[in-house]
Rosetta silent file (secondary structure, phi, psi, omega in degrees, C-alpha in Angstrom):
SEQUENCE: MVMRVNIDCHGCFRKLRRTLINMKEIETHAIEKEQCKVSVCGRFRPSDMAIKIRKKMNRRVEIMEINEINDEQTEQISTGQ
SCORE:     score description
SCORE:     0.000 S_00000001
   1 L     0.000  129.626  176.738  -14.027   14.567    0.452 S_00000001
   2 E  -109.517  129.755  178.727  -16.072   16.106   -2.595 S_00000001
   3 E  -114.064  156.930  164.903  -16.512   19.898   -2.804 S_00000001
   4 E  -104.349  111.139  173.297  -18.255   22.286   -4.959 S_00000001
   5 E  -123.998  135.467  177.002  -16.138   25.317   -5.927 S_00000001
   6 L   -72.551  108.019 -168.298  -16.960   27.953   -8.464 S_00000001
   7 L  -119.700  103.496  179.702  -14.437   27.776  -11.161 S_00000001
   8 L   -79.541  -40.936 -170.397  -15.209   30.445  -13.913 S_00000001
   9 L  -126.829 -179.298  177.758  -11.927   30.544  -15.886 S_00000001
  10 H   -79.340  -18.404  175.700   -8.819   28.956  -16.556 S_00000001
  11 H   -71.300  -37.772  174.410   -6.994   31.368  -14.026 S_00000001
  12 H   -63.149  -29.324  179.856   -9.441   30.131  -11.353 S_00000001
  13 H   -72.278  -46.651 -172.004   -8.522   26.519  -12.276 S_00000001
  14 H   -69.060  -40.606  175.456   -4.858   27.142  -12.142 S_00000001
  15 H   -64.371  -41.062  173.000   -5.150   28.845   -8.631 S_00000001
  16 H   -55.537  -44.208  174.094   -7.116   26.305   -7.478 S_00000001
  17 H   -59.400  -44.718  177.651   -4.716   23.542   -8.569 S_00000001
  18 H   -65.424  -34.724 -179.410   -1.821   25.384   -7.046 S_00000001
  19 H   -65.767  -46.694  166.614   -3.501   25.884   -3.861 S_00000001
  20 H   -52.691  -44.370 -178.937   -4.176   22.057   -3.679 S_00000001
  21 H   -56.745  -55.610  179.318   -0.683   21.074   -4.704 S_00000001
  22 L   -68.722   -2.982  174.180    0.715   23.304   -1.789 S_00000001
  23 L   -92.124  125.027  175.543   -1.290   21.773    0.863 S_00000001
  24 L   -60.876  -37.312 -174.722    0.597   18.997    2.854 S_00000001
  25 L   -70.369  -13.552  173.745   -2.309   17.354    4.149 S_00000001
  26 E   -89.485  125.057 -177.197   -3.681   16.272    0.774 S_00000001
  27 E   -82.288  -68.819  171.171   -2.471   13.180   -0.781 S_00000001
  28 E  -124.647  166.563  178.876   -4.383   13.218   -4.094 S_00000001
  29 E  -155.639  145.480  173.982   -6.827   15.548   -5.728 S_00000001
  30 E  -139.133  136.889 -175.806   -9.014   15.614   -8.854 S_00000001
  31 E  -111.695  133.716  177.823  -10.636   18.753  -10.179 S_00000001
  32 E  -104.908   84.837 -170.143  -13.847   18.497  -12.525 S_00000001
  33 L   -62.334  -42.911 -179.718  -13.787   21.793  -14.205 S_00000001
  34 L   -60.942  -38.744  179.931  -17.231   21.419  -16.072 S_00000001
  35 L   -93.327    6.309 -172.082  -19.005   20.119  -12.943 S_00000001
  36 L    39.055   47.389  169.590  -17.214   22.563  -10.575 S_00000001
  37 E  -115.322  148.910  176.386  -16.306   19.680   -8.389 S_00000001
  38 E  -129.946  127.123  175.013  -13.141   18.981   -6.452 S_00000001
  39 E  -110.644  117.895  178.015  -12.281   15.742   -4.893 S_00000001
  40 E  -128.608  140.980  178.207   -9.442   15.459   -2.434 S_00000001
  41 E  -123.552  141.543 -176.132   -8.009   12.545   -0.322 S_00000001
  42 E   166.444 -169.628  172.362   -5.865   12.771    2.660 S_00000001
  43 L  -100.978   94.008 -171.247   -5.666   13.221    6.458 S_00000001
  44 L  -149.931  163.075  159.863   -7.530   16.451    7.244 S_00000001
  45 L   -92.448  121.563 -168.165  -10.653   17.804    8.998 S_00000001
  46 H   -65.481  -34.149 -176.364  -13.033   18.421    6.028 S_00000001
  47 H   -77.322  -26.205  175.051  -14.326   21.950    7.589 S_00000001
  48 H   -67.305  -35.303 -179.477  -10.681   23.102    8.127 S_00000001
  49 H   -78.110  -34.903  174.766   -9.699   22.181    4.302 S_00000001
  50 H   -69.101  -28.462  168.968  -12.804   23.861    3.101 S_00000001
  51 H   -70.820  -35.265  178.712  -12.037   27.068    4.978 S_00000001
  52 H   -57.391  -44.804 -171.771   -8.260   26.986    3.976 S_00000001
  53 H   -79.976  -27.982 -177.775   -9.483   26.773    0.207 S_00000001
  54 H   -80.199  -33.940  171.258  -12.157   29.596    0.571 S_00000001
  55 H   -55.876  -52.917 -175.542   -9.510   31.898    2.065 S_00000001
  56 H   -65.354  -32.356  173.419   -7.101   31.151   -0.452 S_00000001
  57 H  -105.411    0.139  175.537   -9.349   31.332   -3.369 S_00000001
  58 L    59.649   24.456 -175.901  -11.747   33.935   -2.261 S_00000001
  59 L  -124.427  173.136 -173.271  -14.719   31.792   -3.427 S_00000001
  60 L   -99.000  136.102 -176.327  -17.530   30.090   -1.858 S_00000001
  61 E  -120.310  116.362 -179.402  -16.761   26.383   -1.180 S_00000001
  62 E  -104.238  126.600 -174.599  -19.619   23.867   -0.520 S_00000001
  63 E   -90.839  106.872 -171.102  -18.888   20.265    0.958 S_00000001
  64 E   -91.971  -41.259 -178.475  -21.039   18.010   -0.944 S_00000001
  65 E  -147.208  143.787  178.136  -19.804   14.449    0.279 S_00000001
  66 L  -128.022  116.790  166.105  -17.384   13.218    2.960 S_00000001
  67 L  -103.116  109.632 -176.330  -15.828    9.607    2.923 S_00000001
  68 L  -100.182  137.566  176.594  -13.912    8.399    5.709 S_00000001
  69 L  -109.616  127.296  176.717  -11.392    5.519    5.486 S_00000001
  70 L   -97.931 -176.547 -167.383  -10.229    4.157    8.568 S_00000001
  71 H   -67.181  -28.554 -176.014   -6.741    2.423    9.220 S_00000001
  72 H   -65.663  -43.790  176.676   -8.138   -0.987    8.744 S_00000001
  73 H   -66.546  -36.104 -175.896   -9.351   -0.307    5.371 S_00000001
  74 H   -73.167  -43.328  177.037   -6.348    1.412    4.308 S_00000001
  75 H   -61.902  -41.048  166.565   -4.216   -1.536    5.195 S_00000001
  76 H   -63.565  -37.367  165.231   -6.364   -3.889    3.297 S_00000001
  77 H   -56.685  -49.603 -168.976   -6.189   -1.794    0.260 S_00000001
  78 H   -76.115  -30.107 -173.370   -2.350   -1.562    0.332 S_00000001
  79 L  -100.985    4.990  172.273   -1.814   -5.246    0.939 S_00000001
  80 L    67.477   29.457  179.686   -4.438   -6.355   -1.528 S_00000001
  81 L  -105.908    0.000    0.000   -6.762   -8.676    0.645 S_00000001
């Protein structure tokens, strides 16, 4: 899932990073500070994740893109087929 979060300063960046690290549902994340984009991967409901980040960050969160990977694709990726 790709989201847009307003990241004004280094403090906001650190707070967002800490928030994402502490969420159990997220497996991997990437923060693009210049574009104000956050990419997260894991097993979660996108709307719930956006609400959690909005509450913890006290910033507006906009969902830009959602990519779903089902179990068959995950198995093919992990086995290399």
